[in-house]
């Protein structure tokens, strides 16, 4: 009683037990990422309930027969070991219990008589403070199994690639043998010694009645593992910051398939170019799969979570402007807009193709992502008002320091994250309500309405058309390309999924070559190939308008400057035409200007005030002329 009282007052510290690695789970509870503890040790908490009962039964029968009812030490074993030592003069068998081993694992120390005595007292204390199942769980979490492997969970995963619950008799026997001499019996280094030790445990288990002889014989024939298994570490940019046992929304199989797809695509990309992809459940806003960059690749900044990097959206915000304009009655899908040159207070945007389509429907303008109609629509709706509408639903557009919202925001003159863009499109794909994306299972946040469900559906219908490179119908999609191809986006959605793709350089460098339609859209199509599609209804298309038709039927016409214009001599004058057949030649007083023949615009720097004769000739010989008058700026009437 005195020993029990003294022991009770001095329980061992469980600090080492609390220092564990982390396991992150997928949506179904399957582990998707493992991380070692702070010292680099693979050590994970292993409750007794998570282990195959055969492991517990064999462990107790072989290592500590009286574990379930001894007080932490085994008096019978102590008497036996003492008698054997007295008779032979050396140690024949030990008297340690599993509880004493737990104390030793909690507080490693040299094997002296004083240390053994302290371990015995603390083993009694441990039994007084904790249940036998809790003590067994401590052993299962702390036992060494060679190298930096600690605990049965890490040993099961690294040596056999299975969970502790799935261990078979041969694997259980090897682990019991290995924990006795973890370095001398490592199967990757000493396979023959490990096999012999395992088979001795199997034979002993058969004698003890834990397994039958046939099972033991069958288990003895199994090979021992010769190397460690690779532990999964899916989406490390996200999972590395999560607490152990966090259940994410990621689907393990889909997430792994997405990583393989992205890895194959990266082999075709430039060394500094990277890629990020999100697959989102449109209704729940849960992220089902995420590829956030090339893990460990320094030139590609693989340590950065690219879904949280602020990037230019290019034209990807246009659908939301159109939706807001529809709600205000400024336009509808059949409203006619003008894709013609126009200067908005010295801001003169152009379309990506550097050509203009003339009069088009709103639906066509959105599908073709024409810039001039979108800027004109924003000019009417109000850039500050558009910025405030997105800000009110949790998507504040980042602007240059000190800048106010202005017309370029609709063409990518702003910034937002991939997660924010995904939240916007999830709302567009469903009911017009915007809610932050969820990576943690069970999270739910407030949904803020941007568009009504009817208007969201109307905009989505406009965007639903064949996706290049993908045979299935019923996918709505949109692209976005920022200046210099720094950010190429492709976003698509059906009735259940939203897929968002970004490509570019993480450092913001410009990329040569194709824009999003040639770079990000093929990746979008490949990603949809991983999914079961729930197609949107495809509405009968209106008669399409094509650039080819415009080039053939629209006569060559001067767009700027207008007839009889008087221009100030304050710098380069931007000359623009519509129609005609390229290449085009611009001449001033009969002398060709230095221009790009494929473009419908050119710059002319007057040599001074006076009259200039402008002529533009197309590939078919058609021409248009205009007389330009240039005056000194101070001679013009003030406005």
Coordinates of C-alpha atoms in Angstrom, one line a residue:
X1 CA 0.0 0.0 0.0
X2 CA 2.9 2.4 0.8
X3 CA 4.5 1.6 -2.6
X4 CA 1.2 2.2 -4.3
X5 CA 0.7 5.5 -2.5
X6 CA 4.3 6.7 -3.3
X7 CA 3.9 5.7 -6.9
X8 CA 0.6 7.5 -7.3
X9 CA 2.2 10.8 -6.4
X10 CA 4.8 10.6 -9.1
X11 CA 3.2 9.7 -12.4
X12 CA 5.4 9.8 -15.6
X13 CA 5.1 12.8 -17.9
X14 CA 3.3 12.1 -21.2
X15 CA 5.0 14.9 -23.0
X16 CA 6.6 12.6 -25.6
X17 CA 3.3 11.0 -26.3
X18 CA 1.8 14.4 -27.2
X19 CA 4.5 15.2 -29.7
X20 CA 3.1 13.4 -32.8
X21 CA 3.2 13.7 -36.5
X22 CA 0.0 14.6 -38.4
X23 CA -2.4 12.6 -40.5
X24 CA -4.8 14.6 -42.7
X25 CA -7.9 12.8 -44.0
X26 CA -10.0 13.0 -47.2
X27 CA -13.8 13.4 -47.3
X28 CA -14.3 9.7 -46.6
X29 CA -11.8 9.5 -43.7
X30 CA -9.1 7.9 -45.8
X31 CA -5.6 9.5 -45.1
X32 CA -4.4 11.7 -47.9
X33 CA -1.3 13.2 -46.3
X34 CA 1.2 12.3 -43.6
X35 CA 3.7 14.6 -42.0
X36 CA 6.4 13.6 -39.4
X37 CA 6.7 15.2 -36.0
X38 CA 9.0 18.2 -35.3
X39 CA 12.1 15.9 -35.0
X40 CA 11.4 14.2 -38.4
X41 CA 10.2 11.0 -36.7
X42 CA 7.3 9.2 -38.3
X43 CA 5.1 8.9 -35.2
X44 CA 1.3 8.9 -35.1
X45 CA -1.1 8.3 -32.2
X46 CA -2.5 4.7 -32.4
X47 CA -5.5 4.0 -30.3
X48 CA -6.0 0.3 -29.4
X49 CA -9.4 0.4 -31.1
X50 CA -7.7 1.2 -34.4
X51 CA -5.6 -1.9 -34.5
X52 CA -6.4 -5.4 -35.6
X53 CA -7.4 -7.3 -32.4
X54 CA -5.0 -10.1 -33.5
X55 CA -2.1 -7.6 -32.9
X56 CA -3.3 -6.9 -29.4
X57 CA -3.9 -10.6 -28.5
X58 CA -0.6 -11.8 -29.9
X59 CA 1.3 -8.9 -28.3
X60 CA -0.1 -9.5 -24.8
X61 CA 0.3 -13.3 -25.0
X62 CA 3.9 -13.1 -26.0
X63 CA 5.2 -10.0 -24.3
X64 CA 3.1 -9.7 -21.0
X65 CA 0.7 -12.6 -20.3
X66 CA -0.6 -11.0 -17.1
X67 CA -0.9 -7.5 -18.6
X68 CA -4.7 -7.2 -18.1
X69 CA -4.5 -7.8 -14.3
X70 CA -1.0 -7.0 -13.1
X71 CA -0.5 -3.6 -11.3
X72 CA 2.1 -2.4 -13.8
X73 CA 4.8 -4.8 -12.6
X74 CA 4.7 -8.6 -12.7
X75 CA 5.7 -10.1 -9.3
X76 CA 5.7 -13.6 -10.8
X77 CA 8.0 -12.6 -13.6
X78 CA 10.3 -10.8 -11.1
X79 CA 10.6 -13.9 -8.9
X80 CA 11.2 -16.1 -12.0
X81 CA 13.9 -13.8 -13.4
X82 CA 15.5 -13.5 -9.9
X83 CA 15.7 -17.3 -9.4
X84 CA 17.1 -17.8 -12.9
X85 CA 19.8 -15.1 -12.2
X86 CA 20.7 -16.7 -8.9
X87 CA 21.0 -20.2 -10.5
X88 CA 23.0 -19.2 -13.5
X89 CA 24.8 -16.0 -12.6
X90 CA 23.5 -14.1 -15.6
X91 CA 20.2 -12.8 -16.9
X92 CA 18.1 -15.5 -18.5
X93 CA 14.8 -13.7 -19.0
X94 CA 13.6 -10.2 -18.3
X95 CA 10.7 -9.1 -16.0
X96 CA 9.6 -6.0 -17.8
X97 CA 5.9 -5.5 -18.5
X98 CA 4.3 -3.6 -21.4
X99 CA 3.5 -0.9 -18.9
X100 CA 7.2 -0.7 -17.9
X101 CA 8.1 -0.5 -21.5
X102 CA 5.7 2.4 -22.0
X103 CA 7.5 4.2 -19.1
X104 CA 10.8 3.6 -20.7
X105 CA 9.6 4.9 -24.1
X106 CA 8.2 8.0 -22.4
X107 CA 11.6 8.6 -20.6
X108 CA 14.5 6.8 -22.3
X109 CA 17.4 6.3 -19.9
X110 CA 20.5 4.0 -19.4
X111 CA 19.6 0.5 -18.1
X112 CA 20.7 0.8 -14.5
X113 CA 19.2 -0.7 -11.3
X114 CA 18.1 2.7 -10.2
X115 CA 16.4 3.4 -13.5
X116 CA 14.6 0.0 -13.4
X117 CA 13.3 0.7 -9.9
X118 CA 12.0 4.1 -11.0
X119 CA 10.4 2.6 -14.0
X120 CA 8.7 0.0 -11.8
X121 CA 7.2 2.7 -9.5
X122 CA 6.1 4.8 -12.5
X123 CA 4.5 1.7 -14.1
X124 CA 2.4 1.2 -11.0
X125 CA 1.5 4.9 -11.1
X126 CA 0.6 4.7 -14.7
X127 CA -1.7 1.8 -14.0
X128 CA -3.3 3.8 -11.2
X129 CA -4.0 6.8 -13.4
X130 CA -4.9 5.2 -16.7
X131 CA -6.9 2.2 -18.0
X132 CA -5.2 -0.8 -19.5
X133 CA -6.6 0.1 -23.0
X134 CA -5.1 3.6 -22.6
X135 CA -1.7 2.1 -21.6
X136 CA -1.8 -0.3 -24.5
X137 CA -2.6 2.7 -26.8
X138 CA 0.5 4.4 -25.4
X139 CA 2.7 1.4 -26.3
X140 CA 1.1 1.2 -29.8
X141 CA 1.9 4.9 -30.3
X142 CA 5.5 4.9 -29.0
X143 CA 7.1 1.5 -29.8
X144 CA 10.1 1.7 -32.1
X145 CA 10.1 -0.2 -35.4
X146 CA 13.4 0.7 -37.1
X147 CA 14.9 3.9 -38.4
X148 CA 12.6 6.9 -37.7
X149 CA 9.5 4.7 -37.5
X150 CA 7.6 5.0 -34.2
X151 CA 4.3 3.5 -33.4
X152 CA 2.2 0.8 -35.1
X153 CA 0.4 3.2 -37.4
X154 CA 3.6 4.5 -38.9
X155 CA 5.1 0.9 -39.0
X156 CA 2.0 -0.5 -40.7
X157 CA 1.9 2.2 -43.4
X158 CA 5.7 2.4 -44.0
X159 CA 6.6 -1.3 -43.9
X160 CA 3.4 -2.8 -45.4
X161 CA 1.3 0.0 -46.9
X162 CA -1.8 -1.0 -44.9
X163 CA -3.7 0.4 -42.0
X164 CA -3.1 -1.0 -38.5
X165 CA -6.6 -2.6 -38.7
X166 CA -5.6 -4.6 -41.8
X167 CA -2.5 -6.2 -40.4
X168 CA -2.3 -10.0 -41.2
X169 CA -0.6 -12.6 -38.9
X170 CA 2.8 -12.4 -40.7
X171 CA 2.9 -8.6 -40.4
X172 CA 1.8 -8.7 -36.7
X173 CA 4.6 -11.2 -35.9
X174 CA 7.2 -9.1 -37.7
X175 CA 6.2 -6.0 -35.8
X176 CA 6.4 -7.8 -32.4
X177 CA 9.8 -9.1 -33.3
X178 CA 11.0 -5.8 -34.7
X179 CA 10.1 -3.8 -31.6
X180 CA 12.4 -6.0 -29.5
X181 CA 15.5 -5.1 -31.7
X182 CA 14.4 -2.4 -34.1
X183 CA 17.7 -1.7 -35.7
X184 CA 19.2 -5.3 -35.8
X185 CA 16.1 -6.7 -37.4
X186 CA 15.2 -4.0 -39.9
X187 CA 13.9 -6.1 -42.9
X188 CA 15.2 -3.6 -45.5
X189 CA 18.8 -4.1 -44.1
X190 CA 18.7 -7.5 -42.6
X191 CA 15.9 -9.5 -44.3
X192 CA 17.1 -13.0 -43.2
X193 CA 17.4 -12.0 -39.6
X194 CA 14.0 -10.3 -39.7
X195 CA 12.4 -13.4 -41.3
X196 CA 13.8 -15.8 -38.7
X197 CA 12.7 -13.6 -35.8
X198 CA 9.2 -13.2 -37.3
X199 CA 8.9 -17.0 -37.7
X200 CA 9.9 -17.6 -34.1
X201 CA 7.1 -15.2 -33.0
X202 CA 4.7 -17.1 -35.3
X203 CA 5.7 -20.4 -33.8
X204 CA 5.3 -19.1 -30.3
X205 CA 1.9 -17.6 -31.1
X206 CA 0.8 -21.0 -32.4
X207 CA 2.0 -22.7 -29.2
X208 CA 0.1 -20.2 -27.2
X209 CA -3.0 -20.8 -29.2
X210 CA -3.2 -17.3 -30.6
X211 CA -3.2 -18.7 -34.2
X212 CA -3.5 -22.2 -35.4
X213 CA -0.6 -24.2 -37.0
X214 CA -1.9 -23.9 -40.5
X215 CA -2.1 -20.1 -40.2
X216 CA 1.4 -20.0 -38.8
X217 CA 2.8 -22.1 -41.7
X218 CA 1.1 -19.9 -44.3
X219 CA 2.4 -16.8 -42.6
X220 CA 5.9 -18.1 -42.5
X221 CA 5.9 -18.4 -46.3
X222 CA 5.2 -14.7 -46.8
X223 CA 8.2 -12.5 -47.8
X224 CA 9.4 -9.7 -45.5
X225 CA 9.2 -6.1 -46.9
X226 CA 12.5 -4.9 -48.4
X227 CA 11.8 -1.2 -48.5
X228 CA 9.6 1.5 -47.1
X229 CA 6.3 2.3 -48.7
X230 CA 5.7 5.9 -49.9
X231 CA 3.2 7.7 -47.7
X232 CA 0.7 9.9 -49.6
X233 CA 1.1 13.7 -49.3
X234 CA -1.7 15.1 -51.4
X235 CA -2.0 18.8 -52.0
X236 CA 0.8 19.7 -49.5
X237 CA 0.4 23.5 -49.9
X238 CA -3.0 23.0 -48.2
X239 CA -2.6 20.0 -45.9
X240 CA 0.7 21.0 -44.4
X241 CA -1.0 23.7 -42.3
X242 CA -3.8 21.6 -41.0
X243 CA -4.1 20.0 -37.6
X244 CA -3.8 16.2 -37.3
X245 CA -7.0 14.2 -38.0
X246 CA -8.5 17.1 -39.9
X247 CA -11.1 15.8 -42.3
X248 CA -10.9 17.7 -45.6
X249 CA -13.4 17.9 -48.4
X250 CA -10.9 16.4 -50.9
X251 CA -11.8 13.1 -52.6
X252 CA -8.7 11.0 -52.3
X253 CA -9.1 9.1 -55.7
X254 CA -10.1 12.2 -57.6
X255 CA -7.4 14.3 -56.0
X256 CA -4.7 11.8 -56.9
X257 CA -6.0 11.6 -60.5
X258 CA -5.9 15.4 -60.7
X259 CA -2.3 15.4 -59.4
X260 CA -1.3 12.8 -62.1
X261 CA -3.0 14.8 -64.8
X262 CA -1.3 18.1 -63.7
X263 CA 2.1 16.4 -63.4
X264 CA 1.8 15.1 -67.0
X265 CA 0.8 18.6 -68.2
X266 CA 3.7 20.2 -66.4
X267 CA 6.2 18.1 -68.4
X268 CA 5.1 20.1 -71.5
X269 CA 5.4 23.5 -69.9
X270 CA 8.3 25.9 -69.5
X271 CA 10.5 25.4 -66.3
X272 CA 9.3 28.6 -64.6
X273 CA 5.6 28.1 -65.6
X274 CA 3.1 26.6 -63.2
X275 CA -0.4 25.4 -63.0
X276 CA -3.3 25.3 -60.5
X277 CA -6.6 23.5 -60.8
X278 CA -9.7 23.4 -58.5
X279 CA -12.6 21.0 -58.8
X280 CA -15.5 22.4 -56.8
X281 CA -18.9 20.9 -55.8
X282 CA -21.1 23.8 -57.1
X283 CA -23.9 23.2 -54.7
X284 CA -22.0 22.7 -51.4
X285 CA -19.0 24.9 -52.4
X286 CA -16.7 22.1 -51.2
X287 CA -13.4 21.7 -53.0
X288 CA -13.4 18.0 -54.1
X289 CA -9.9 18.1 -55.6
X290 CA -7.1 20.7 -55.7
X291 CA -3.8 20.9 -57.5
X292 CA -2.1 24.1 -56.1
X293 CA 1.3 24.0 -57.8
X294 CA 4.3 21.6 -58.3
X295 CA 5.3 20.6 -54.8
X296 CA 9.0 21.1 -54.0
X297 CA 9.8 22.6 -57.4
X298 CA 11.7 25.9 -56.6
X299 CA 11.6 27.5 -60.0
X300 CA 7.9 27.0 -60.1
X301 CA 7.5 28.2 -56.5
X302 CA 6.0 24.9 -55.6
X303 CA 5.8 25.8 -51.9
X304 CA 3.2 28.5 -52.6
X305 CA -0.6 27.9 -52.4
X306 CA -1.4 29.3 -55.8
X307 CA -5.1 29.3 -55.0
X308 CA -4.5 32.2 -52.5
X309 CA -2.2 34.2 -54.8
X310 CA -3.7 37.5 -56.0
X311 CA -3.7 37.4 -59.8
X312 CA -5.3 39.4 -62.6
X313 CA -8.6 37.8 -63.7
X314 CA -8.4 39.1 -67.3
X315 CA -11.9 38.9 -68.8
X316 CA -13.1 36.3 -66.3
X317 CA -15.3 38.9 -64.5
X318 CA -17.3 39.9 -67.5
X319 CA -20.2 37.4 -66.8
X320 CA -20.9 39.1 -63.5
X321 CA -21.0 42.5 -65.0
X322 CA -23.4 41.3 -67.6
X323 CA -25.6 39.7 -64.9
X324 CA -25.7 42.9 -62.9
X325 CA -26.5 44.9 -66.0
X326 CA -29.3 42.4 -66.8
X327 CA -30.7 43.0 -63.3
X328 CA -30.7 46.7 -63.8
X329 CA -32.4 46.5 -67.2
X330 CA -29.3 48.1 -69.0
X331 CA -29.2 45.1 -71.3
X332 CA -30.5 41.6 -72.0
X333 CA -29.2 38.6 -74.0
X334 CA -30.7 40.0 -77.2
X335 CA -29.7 43.6 -76.7
X336 CA -27.6 45.0 -79.5
X337 CA -24.2 46.4 -78.5
X338 CA -21.4 48.0 -80.5
X339 CA -18.0 46.5 -80.9
X340 CA -16.5 49.6 -82.4
X341 CA -13.5 51.8 -81.5
X342 CA -14.2 54.2 -78.8
X343 CA -12.2 56.4 -76.4
X344 CA -13.5 56.5 -72.8
X345 CA -11.9 59.7 -71.4
X346 CA -8.5 58.8 -73.0
X347 CA -9.0 55.1 -72.3
X348 CA -9.1 53.3 -75.6
X349 CA -9.4 49.5 -75.2
X350 CA -9.1 47.1 -78.1
X351 CA -10.3 43.5 -78.5
X352 CA -7.8 40.7 -78.2
X353 CA -7.9 40.1 -81.9
X354 CA -7.2 43.9 -82.6
X355 CA -10.3 43.9 -84.8
X356 CA -14.0 44.9 -84.3
X357 CA -17.2 43.1 -85.1
X358 CA -19.5 46.1 -85.4
X359 CA -23.0 45.5 -84.0
X360 CA -23.5 42.3 -82.0
X361 CA -25.9 40.9 -79.5
X362 CA -25.1 40.9 -75.8
X363 CA -24.9 37.1 -75.9
X364 CA -22.4 37.2 -78.7
X365 CA -20.4 39.9 -77.0
X366 CA -20.1 37.8 -73.8
X367 CA -19.4 34.5 -75.6
X368 CA -16.7 36.1 -77.7
X369 CA -15.5 38.1 -74.7
X370 CA -15.4 41.3 -76.7
X371 CA -13.8 44.2 -74.8
X372 CA -15.4 47.3 -76.2
X373 CA -19.1 46.2 -75.3
X374 CA -18.0 45.2 -71.8
X375 CA -16.2 48.5 -71.1
X376 CA -19.2 50.5 -72.5
X377 CA -21.5 48.4 -70.2
X378 CA -19.3 49.1 -67.2
X379 CA -19.1 52.8 -68.1
X380 CA -22.9 52.8 -67.8
X381 CA -23.2 50.6 -64.8
X382 CA -20.3 52.3 -62.9
X383 CA -16.9 50.9 -62.1
X384 CA -17.1 51.8 -58.4
X385 CA -20.6 50.3 -58.2
X386 CA -19.3 47.1 -59.8
X387 CA -16.4 46.9 -57.4
X388 CA -18.8 47.5 -54.4
X389 CA -21.1 44.8 -55.6
X390 CA -18.3 42.2 -55.6
X391 CA -16.9 43.5 -52.3
X392 CA -20.4 43.1 -50.7
X393 CA -20.3 39.4 -51.4
X394 CA -16.8 38.9 -50.0
X395 CA -14.8 39.3 -53.2
X396 CA -13.0 42.7 -52.9
X397 CA -11.0 43.3 -56.0
X398 CA -7.4 44.3 -55.3
X399 CA -6.4 47.6 -57.0
X400 CA -3.0 49.3 -57.3
X401 CA -2.0 51.3 -54.3
X402 CA -4.1 54.4 -54.0
X403 CA -6.2 53.7 -57.1
X404 CA -9.9 53.9 -57.4
X405 CA -12.1 51.5 -59.3
X406 CA -12.1 52.4 -63.0
X407 CA -13.0 50.9 -66.4
X408 CA -10.0 48.6 -66.7
X409 CA -11.2 46.5 -63.8
X410 CA -13.4 44.6 -66.3
X411 CA -10.4 43.7 -68.5
X412 CA -8.1 42.5 -65.7
X413 CA -6.9 45.8 -64.2
X414 CA -7.4 44.4 -60.7
X415 CA -6.6 41.3 -58.7
X416 CA -8.3 38.5 -56.8
X417 CA -7.5 34.9 -55.8
X418 CA -8.4 31.6 -57.5
X419 CA -10.5 30.7 -54.5
X420 CA -12.5 34.0 -54.8
X421 CA -13.0 33.5 -58.6
X422 CA -14.1 29.9 -57.9
X423 CA -16.7 31.2 -55.3
X424 CA -18.1 33.6 -57.9
X425 CA -18.5 30.9 -60.6
X426 CA -20.0 28.5 -58.1
X427 CA -22.7 31.1 -57.5
X428 CA -23.2 31.6 -61.2
X429 CA -23.5 27.8 -61.7
X430 CA -26.3 27.6 -59.1
X431 CA -28.4 30.3 -57.6
X432 CA -26.4 33.5 -57.9
X433 CA -25.4 33.3 -54.2
X434 CA -21.6 33.7 -53.4
X435 CA -20.1 31.7 -50.6
X436 CA -16.4 31.1 -49.8
X437 CA -15.1 27.7 -50.9
X438 CA -14.7 25.0 -48.2
X439 CA -11.6 22.8 -47.8
X440 CA -12.6 21.5 -44.4
X441 CA -15.4 19.0 -44.1
X442 CA -18.5 20.3 -42.4
X443 CA -17.6 24.0 -42.7
X444 CA -20.5 26.2 -43.7
X445 CA -20.3 30.0 -44.2
X446 CA -22.8 32.7 -45.0
X447 CA -23.9 33.0 -48.6
X448 CA -24.3 36.5 -50.0
X449 CA -26.5 37.1 -53.0
X450 CA -24.9 38.8 -56.0
X451 CA -27.5 37.8 -58.7
X452 CA -30.9 36.3 -58.7
X453 CA -31.2 32.6 -59.6
X454 CA -33.0 33.5 -62.8
X455 CA -30.3 36.0 -64.0
X456 CA -27.5 33.6 -63.0
X457 CA -29.2 30.9 -65.1
X458 CA -29.6 33.4 -68.0
X459 CA -25.9 34.3 -68.0
X460 CA -24.9 30.6 -67.6
X461 CA -27.1 29.7 -70.6
X462 CA -25.1 32.2 -72.7
X463 CA -21.9 30.6 -71.7
X464 CA -23.1 27.0 -72.4
X465 CA -21.7 26.0 -75.7
X466 CA -19.3 23.3 -77.0
X467 CA -16.0 23.2 -75.1
X468 CA -13.0 22.9 -77.5
X469 CA -11.3 19.5 -77.1
X470 CA -14.2 18.0 -75.2
X471 CA -17.0 15.9 -76.9
X472 CA -19.7 16.0 -74.2
X473 CA -22.1 18.9 -74.4
X474 CA -23.7 20.9 -71.7
X475 CA -20.7 22.7 -70.1
X476 CA -20.7 26.5 -69.6
X477 CA -17.2 28.0 -69.8
X478 CA -15.3 31.3 -69.9
X479 CA -11.7 32.3 -70.3
X480 CA -9.6 35.2 -69.0
X481 CA -6.2 36.4 -70.1
X482 CA -4.3 39.2 -68.4
X483 CA -1.8 41.5 -70.1
X484 CA 1.2 39.6 -71.5
X485 CA -0.4 36.3 -70.8
X486 CA 0.7 36.6 -67.2
X487 CA -2.5 34.9 -66.1
X488 CA -4.4 32.5 -68.3
X489 CA -7.7 31.3 -66.9
X490 CA -10.3 28.8 -68.0
X491 CA -13.4 28.2 -65.9
X492 CA -16.2 25.7 -66.7
X493 CA -19.2 24.3 -65.0
X494 CA -22.0 21.8 -65.5
X495 CA -24.9 21.3 -63.1
X496 CA -22.7 19.8 -60.3
X497 CA -19.1 20.8 -60.8
X498 CA -17.1 24.0 -61.3
X499 CA -13.6 23.5 -62.6
X500 CA -11.1 26.4 -62.6
X501 CA -7.7 26.4 -64.2
X502 CA -4.9 28.9 -64.0
X503 CA -1.6 28.8 -65.8
X504 CA 1.2 31.3 -65.7
X505 CA 4.5 32.1 -63.9
X506 CA 4.1 32.4 -60.1
X507 CA 6.5 35.5 -60.2
X508 CA 4.1 37.3 -62.5
X509 CA 6.4 37.1 -65.6
X510 CA 4.9 37.5 -69.1
X511 CA 4.5 34.3 -71.2
X512 CA 4.9 34.2 -75.0
X513 CA 2.5 32.2 -77.2
X514 CA -1.2 31.4 -77.1
X515 CA -3.6 33.0 -74.7
X516 CA -6.1 31.1 -72.4
X517 CA -8.0 29.6 -75.4
X518 CA -4.9 27.7 -76.4
X519 CA -3.2 27.2 -73.0
X520 CA -5.8 26.8 -70.3
X521 CA -8.9 25.6 -72.2
X522 CA -7.3 22.2 -73.2
X523 CA -6.4 21.7 -69.5
X524 CA -10.0 22.5 -68.6
X525 CA -11.3 19.9 -71.1
X526 CA -8.8 17.3 -69.8
X527 CA -9.9 17.9 -66.2
X528 CA -13.6 17.5 -67.1
X529 CA -12.5 14.1 -68.5
X530 CA -11.9 13.0 -64.9
X531 CA -15.5 13.7 -63.9
X532 CA -18.9 12.3 -64.5
X533 CA -20.7 15.1 -66.3
X534 CA -24.1 16.5 -65.3
X535 CA -24.7 18.5 -68.4
X536 CA -26.5 21.8 -68.5
X537 CA -29.4 22.3 -71.0
X538 CA -28.0 23.5 -74.3
X539 CA -30.4 26.1 -75.8
X540 CA -30.8 26.4 -79.5
X541 CA -28.0 28.8 -80.7
X542 CA -28.8 31.9 -82.6
X543 CA -27.2 32.4 -86.0
X544 CA -23.5 32.8 -85.2
X545 CA -21.5 35.9 -86.0
X546 CA -18.0 35.2 -87.2
X547 CA -15.0 37.4 -87.7
X548 CA -14.6 35.9 -91.2
X549 CA -18.1 37.1 -92.2
X550 CA -17.4 40.6 -90.9
X551 CA -14.1 40.8 -92.8
X552 CA -15.8 39.8 -96.1
X553 CA -19.0 41.9 -95.8
X554 CA -18.0 45.0 -93.9
X555 CA -16.4 47.6 -96.2
X556 CA -13.2 49.4 -95.2
X557 CA -14.3 52.3 -93.0
X558 CA -12.4 55.0 -91.1
X559 CA -13.2 54.6 -87.4
X560 CA -10.8 57.2 -86.0
X561 CA -10.4 60.1 -86.4
X562 CA -13.9 61.0 -87.4
X563 CA -14.6 63.1 -90.6
X564 CA -13.5 66.8 -90.3
X565 CA -11.8 66.2 -87.0
X566 CA -9.4 68.9 -85.8
X567 CA -6.7 67.2 -83.7
X568 CA -4.2 68.7 -81.2
X569 CA -0.5 68.4 -81.9
X570 CA 0.2 66.8 -78.5
X571 CA 1.7 63.4 -79.5
X572 CA 1.0 60.2 -81.4
X573 CA -2.5 60.0 -83.0
X574 CA -4.0 56.5 -83.0
X575 CA -5.5 55.7 -86.4
X576 CA -8.2 53.0 -86.7
X577 CA -10.4 51.4 -89.3
X578 CA -13.0 48.7 -89.4
X579 CA -13.8 46.1 -92.1
X580 CA -11.7 45.5 -95.1
X581 CA -9.4 42.5 -95.7
X582 CA -6.1 42.4 -93.9
X583 CA -3.2 43.1 -94.4
X584 CA -3.7 46.8 -94.3
X585 CA -1.4 49.6 -95.4
X586 CA -1.6 53.1 -93.8
X587 CA -0.1 56.0 -95.7
X588 CA 0.3 59.7 -94.8
X589 CA 0.8 62.0 -97.8
X590 CA 1.6 58.9 -99.8
X591 CA 4.3 57.6 -97.5
X592 CA 3.6 54.3 -95.7
X593 CA 3.5 54.4 -92.0
X594 CA 5.5 52.0 -89.9
X595 CA 2.6 49.7 -88.8
X596 CA 1.7 46.1 -88.3
X597 CA -0.2 45.0 -91.5
X598 CA -2.3 42.4 -89.5
X599 CA -3.7 45.2 -87.3
X600 CA -6.5 47.6 -88.0
X601 CA -4.7 50.4 -86.2
X602 CA -1.6 52.4 -86.5
X603 CA 0.1 55.4 -84.8
X604 CA 1.0 58.6 -86.5
X605 CA 3.2 61.3 -85.1
X606 CA 2.6 64.7 -86.9
X607 CA 5.6 66.7 -87.8
X608 CA 3.8 69.8 -86.7
X609 CA 0.5 71.7 -87.3
X610 CA -1.0 71.5 -90.7
X611 CA -3.1 69.3 -93.1
X612 CA -2.2 65.6 -93.7
X613 CA -3.7 63.2 -96.3
X614 CA -4.5 59.8 -94.7
X615 CA -5.1 56.8 -96.9
X616 CA -5.6 53.1 -95.9
X617 CA -5.5 50.3 -98.5
X618 CA -6.6 46.7 -97.8
X619 CA -5.5 43.4 -99.3
X620 CA -8.1 43.6 -102.1
X621 CA -7.1 47.1 -103.1
X622 CA -10.1 48.8 -101.5
X623 CA -9.1 52.1 -99.8
X624 CA -10.5 54.9 -97.7
X625 CA -9.1 58.4 -97.4
X626 CA -9.4 61.2 -94.9
X627 CA -7.9 64.7 -94.6
X628 CA -6.5 65.3 -91.1
X629 CA -6.1 68.8 -89.7
X630 CA -3.6 69.2 -86.8
X631 CA -3.4 72.4 -84.8
X632 CA -1.1 73.5 -82.1
X633 CA -2.7 72.6 -78.7
X634 CA -2.7 76.3 -77.5
X635 CA -4.7 77.4 -80.6
X636 CA -7.6 75.1 -79.9
X637 CA -10.6 76.5 -78.0
X638 CA -10.7 75.4 -74.3
X639 CA -13.3 72.8 -73.4

